[in-house]
Amino acid sequence: MTKIKFTELGFKKNLDSLIVILGIVCLIIGLIAVFGFLNHRLSGLAGFSAFLTTFPQLKTYFYKNYFLWNKRGGTIKINSKSKSIVFKEIASYSIENDKLFILKKNKTQLDFPLTNIDKEDIEKIEGILKSLIKI
C-alpha cells in the first residue's frame, strides 16, 4: 500500500512559508551586498536565496502521491493524475470502487484511482474534503 503525503498550506501550518521568507531576506541582503559594495562575502546570499525560495515547490516532485490544500482549494496527485480544485466549485464528491469522484458545479467530473492507496489515507482525504466542501 502506498502512502499519500498531506500538506496543509499556510504560514502557521508548515515550515515552507518560513523557508521562502528566509530566502527573500537572503536575496535582499545579497543584492544590497552586490550593488551596494558593502561586503562581497555576503553577495553569495543572492544565489543561496534562489535555492531557498524554490525548495518548497520542488518537494512535490519527489512524491508520487500528494494532497496540498488550504481553505480555498488544493492540488491532488494520485497515481500520476494531478488536478487542482477549488472547494467552492465542487458540488459533491464520493469514494466508490477504489475511485474518488469529484463533481464540479459546472457538471464536469474528476476521478482519481485509489488502487494501492492506504485505507487511512483514503479516510483522511474524505475527512479533509468533508470539512472544507460546503454541500
PDB file of C-alpha atoms in Angstrom:
ATOM      1  CA  MET A   1       0.000   0.000   0.000  1.00  0.00           C
ATOM      2  CA  THR A   2       1.348   3.386  -0.951  1.00  0.00           C
ATOM      3  CA  LYS A   3       1.048   6.450   1.241  1.00  0.00           C
ATOM      4  CA  ILE A   4      -0.108   9.947   0.349  1.00  0.00           C
ATOM      5  CA  LYS A   5       1.870  12.996   1.507  1.00  0.00           C
ATOM      6  CA  PHE A   6      -0.550  15.512   3.066  1.00  0.00           C
ATOM      7  CA  THR A   7       0.474  19.170   3.378  1.00  0.00           C
ATOM      8  CA  GLU A   8      -1.782  21.921   4.632  1.00  0.00           C
ATOM      9  CA  LEU A   9      -0.591  25.186   3.164  1.00  0.00           C
ATOM     10  CA  GLY A  10      -0.320  28.328   5.233  1.00  0.00           C
ATOM     11  CA  PHE A  11       2.186  30.247   7.292  1.00  0.00           C
ATOM     12  CA  LYS A  12       1.235  28.681  10.631  1.00  0.00           C
ATOM     13  CA  LYS A  13       0.706  25.171   9.257  1.00  0.00           C
ATOM     14  CA  ASN A  14       4.098  24.258   7.833  1.00  0.00           C
ATOM     15  CA  LEU A  15       7.700  25.365   7.578  1.00  0.00           C
ATOM     16  CA  ASP A  16       7.651  26.084   3.824  1.00  0.00           C
ATOM     17  CA  SER A  17       6.431  29.664   4.207  1.00  0.00           C
ATOM     18  CA  LEU A  18       9.185  30.424   6.687  1.00  0.00           C
ATOM     19  CA  ILE A  19      11.798  28.993   4.288  1.00  0.00           C
ATOM     20  CA  VAL A  20      10.520  31.208   1.455  1.00  0.00           C
ATOM     21  CA  ILE A  21      10.578  34.310   3.683  1.00  0.00           C
ATOM     22  CA  LEU A  22      14.131  33.464   4.769  1.00  0.00           C
ATOM     23  CA  GLY A  23      15.073  33.134   1.082  1.00  0.00           C
ATOM     24  CA  ILE A  24      13.617  36.560   0.312  1.00  0.00           C
ATOM     25  CA  VAL A  25      15.561  38.099   3.202  1.00  0.00           C
ATOM     26  CA  CYS A  26      18.767  36.446   1.932  1.00  0.00           C
ATOM     27  CA  LEU A  27      18.040  37.808  -1.551  1.00  0.00           C
ATOM     28  CA  ILE A  28      17.656  41.355  -0.244  1.00  0.00           C
ATOM     29  CA  ILE A  29      20.865  41.153   1.805  1.00  0.00           C
ATOM     30  CA  GLY A  30      22.740  39.576  -1.111  1.00  0.00           C
ATOM     31  CA  LEU A  31      21.580  42.193  -3.614  1.00  0.00           C
ATOM     32  CA  ILE A  32      22.466  45.029  -1.257  1.00  0.00           C
ATOM     33  CA  ALA A  33      25.921  43.480  -0.876  1.00  0.00           C
ATOM     34  CA  VAL A  34      26.376  43.121  -4.658  1.00  0.00           C
ATOM     35  CA  PHE A  35      25.102  46.528  -5.712  1.00  0.00           C
ATOM     36  CA  GLY A  36      25.930  48.471  -2.565  1.00  0.00           C
ATOM     37  CA  PHE A  37      29.523  47.192  -2.482  1.00  0.00           C
ATOM     38  CA  LEU A  38      29.236  46.728   1.247  1.00  0.00           C
ATOM     39  CA  ASN A  39      30.626  43.272   1.734  1.00  0.00           C
ATOM     40  CA  HIS A  40      31.394  40.941  -1.156  1.00  0.00           C
ATOM     41  CA  ARG A  41      31.257  37.890   1.101  1.00  0.00           C
ATOM     42  CA  LEU A  42      27.546  38.429   1.587  1.00  0.00           C
ATOM     43  CA  SER A  43      26.882  38.502  -2.170  1.00  0.00           C
ATOM     44  CA  GLY A  44      26.668  34.692  -2.163  1.00  0.00           C
ATOM     45  CA  LEU A  45      23.402  35.001  -0.270  1.00  0.00           C
ATOM     46  CA  ALA A  46      21.693  36.080  -3.502  1.00  0.00           C
ATOM     47  CA  GLY A  47      22.408  32.693  -5.076  1.00  0.00           C
ATOM     48  CA  PHE A  48      21.522  30.803  -1.905  1.00  0.00           C
ATOM     49  CA  SER A  49      18.151  32.587  -1.844  1.00  0.00           C
ATOM     50  CA  ALA A  50      17.234  31.007  -5.190  1.00  0.00           C
ATOM     51  CA  PHE A  51      17.580  27.582  -3.611  1.00  0.00           C
ATOM     52  CA  LEU A  52      15.581  28.570  -0.525  1.00  0.00           C
ATOM     53  CA  THR A  53      12.676  30.060  -2.462  1.00  0.00           C
ATOM     54  CA  THR A  54      12.327  27.146  -4.907  1.00  0.00           C
ATOM     55  CA  PHE A  55      12.872  24.288  -2.431  1.00  0.00           C
ATOM     56  CA  PRO A  56       9.243  24.128  -1.151  1.00  0.00           C
ATOM     57  CA  GLN A  57       7.908  23.966  -4.720  1.00  0.00           C
ATOM     58  CA  LEU A  58      10.365  21.232  -5.718  1.00  0.00           C
ATOM     59  CA  LYS A  59       9.334  18.972  -2.832  1.00  0.00           C
ATOM     60  CA  THR A  60       6.160  17.922  -4.650  1.00  0.00           C
ATOM     61  CA  TYR A  61       8.189  16.370  -7.481  1.00  0.00           C
ATOM     62  CA  PHE A  62       9.668  13.853  -5.066  1.00  0.00           C
ATOM     63  CA  TYR A  63       6.272  12.418  -4.080  1.00  0.00           C
ATOM     64  CA  LYS A  64       4.220  10.184  -6.346  1.00  0.00           C
ATOM     65  CA  ASN A  65       1.041  10.825  -4.355  1.00  0.00           C
ATOM     66  CA  TYR A  66       0.293  14.045  -2.501  1.00  0.00           C
ATOM     67  CA  PHE A  67      -2.529  16.325  -1.411  1.00  0.00           C
ATOM     68  CA  LEU A  68      -1.800  20.026  -0.866  1.00  0.00           C
ATOM     69  CA  TRP A  69      -4.636  22.211   0.389  1.00  0.00           C
ATOM     70  CA  ASN A  70      -5.691  25.378   2.144  1.00  0.00           C
ATOM     71  CA  LYS A  71      -9.157  26.706   2.966  1.00  0.00           C
ATOM     72  CA  ARG A  72      -9.874  27.753  -0.641  1.00  0.00           C
ATOM     73  CA  GLY A  73      -8.618  24.830  -2.696  1.00  0.00           C
ATOM     74  CA  GLY A  74      -5.877  22.368  -3.305  1.00  0.00           C
ATOM     75  CA  THR A  75      -3.939  20.079  -5.583  1.00  0.00           C
ATOM     76  CA  ILE A  76      -4.425  16.337  -5.634  1.00  0.00           C
ATOM     77  CA  LYS A  77      -1.942  13.993  -7.304  1.00  0.00           C
ATOM     78  CA  ILE A  78      -2.761  10.329  -7.013  1.00  0.00           C
ATOM     79  CA  ASN A  79      -1.247   7.614  -9.200  1.00  0.00           C
ATOM     80  CA  SER A  80       0.271  10.158 -11.634  1.00  0.00           C
ATOM     81  CA  LYS A  81      -3.013  12.018 -12.163  1.00  0.00           C
ATOM     82  CA  SER A  82      -2.829  15.598 -10.905  1.00  0.00           C
ATOM     83  CA  LYS A  83      -5.589  18.211 -10.723  1.00  0.00           C
ATOM     84  CA  SER A  84      -6.132  21.498  -8.948  1.00  0.00           C
ATOM     85  CA  ILE A  85      -9.505  22.033  -7.327  1.00  0.00           C
ATOM     86  CA  VAL A  86     -11.340  24.984  -5.806  1.00  0.00           C
ATOM     87  CA  PHE A  87     -13.588  23.874  -2.961  1.00  0.00           C
ATOM     88  CA  LYS A  88     -16.408  26.367  -3.637  1.00  0.00           C
ATOM     89  CA  GLU A  89     -16.721  24.990  -7.199  1.00  0.00           C
ATOM     90  CA  ILE A  90     -17.354  21.416  -6.023  1.00  0.00           C
ATOM     91  CA  ALA A  91     -20.960  20.198  -5.949  1.00  0.00           C
ATOM     92  CA  SER A  92     -20.282  16.764  -4.448  1.00  0.00           C
ATOM     93  CA  TYR A  93     -17.712  14.029  -4.015  1.00  0.00           C
ATOM     94  CA  SER A  94     -17.803  10.304  -3.392  1.00  0.00           C
ATOM     95  CA  ILE A  95     -15.446   7.393  -2.942  1.00  0.00           C
ATOM     96  CA  GLU A  96     -16.661   4.239  -4.653  1.00  0.00           C
ATOM     97  CA  ASN A  97     -14.945   1.138  -6.059  1.00  0.00           C
ATOM     98  CA  ASP A  98     -11.442   2.393  -5.260  1.00  0.00           C
ATOM     99  CA  LYS A  99     -12.037   5.710  -7.033  1.00  0.00           C
ATOM    100  CA  LEU A 100     -12.511   9.279  -5.824  1.00  0.00           C
ATOM    101  CA  PHE A 101     -15.167  11.106  -7.841  1.00  0.00           C
ATOM    102  CA  ILE A 102     -15.431  14.888  -7.619  1.00  0.00           C
ATOM    103  CA  LEU A 103     -18.392  16.535  -9.366  1.00  0.00           C
ATOM    104  CA  LYS A 104     -18.000  20.242 -10.020  1.00  0.00           C
ATOM    105  CA  LYS A 105     -20.895  22.703 -10.151  1.00  0.00           C
ATOM    106  CA  ASN A 106     -20.353  23.126 -13.911  1.00  0.00           C
ATOM    107  CA  LYS A 107     -21.157  19.381 -14.257  1.00  0.00           C
ATOM    108  CA  THR A 108     -17.605  18.262 -15.045  1.00  0.00           C
ATOM    109  CA  GLN A 109     -16.349  15.252 -13.146  1.00  0.00           C
ATOM    110  CA  LEU A 110     -12.862  14.445 -11.917  1.00  0.00           C
ATOM    111  CA  ASP A 111     -11.952  10.903 -10.945  1.00  0.00           C
ATOM    112  CA  PHE A 112      -8.835   9.673  -9.197  1.00  0.00           C
ATOM    113  CA  PRO A 113      -7.953   5.965  -8.987  1.00  0.00           C
ATOM    114  CA  LEU A 114      -7.339   4.904  -5.392  1.00  0.00           C
ATOM    115  CA  THR A 115      -5.940   1.470  -6.128  1.00  0.00           C
ATOM    116  CA  ASN A 116      -2.995   0.556  -3.903  1.00  0.00           C
ATOM    117  CA  ILE A 117      -3.604   3.569  -1.616  1.00  0.00           C
ATOM    118  CA  ASP A 118      -3.556   3.061   2.151  1.00  0.00           C
ATOM    119  CA  LYS A 119      -7.057   2.975   3.715  1.00  0.00           C
ATOM    120  CA  GLU A 120      -6.070   5.505   6.402  1.00  0.00           C
ATOM    121  CA  ASP A 121      -5.034   7.976   3.701  1.00  0.00           C
ATOM    122  CA  ILE A 122      -8.331   7.491   1.859  1.00  0.00           C
ATOM    123  CA  GLU A 123     -10.192   8.241   5.094  1.00  0.00           C
ATOM    124  CA  LYS A 124      -8.027  11.316   5.643  1.00  0.00           C
ATOM    125  CA  ILE A 125      -8.820  12.606   2.125  1.00  0.00           C
ATOM    126  CA  GLU A 126     -12.505  12.074   2.808  1.00  0.00           C
ATOM    127  CA  GLY A 127     -12.244  13.912   6.137  1.00  0.00           C
ATOM    128  CA  ILE A 128     -10.470  16.892   4.581  1.00  0.00           C
ATOM    129  CA  LEU A 129     -12.966  17.136   1.732  1.00  0.00           C
ATOM    130  CA  LYS A 130     -15.885  16.780   4.157  1.00  0.00           C
ATOM    131  CA  SER A 131     -14.614  19.602   6.355  1.00  0.00           C
ATOM    132  CA  LEU A 132     -13.870  22.024   3.506  1.00  0.00           C
ATOM    133  CA  ILE A 133     -16.622  21.425   0.954  1.00  0.00           C
ATOM    134  CA  LYS A 134     -19.924  23.118   1.694  1.00  0.00           C
ATOM    135  CA  ILE A 135     -22.588  20.889   0.161  1.00  0.00           C
TER     136      ILE A 135
END
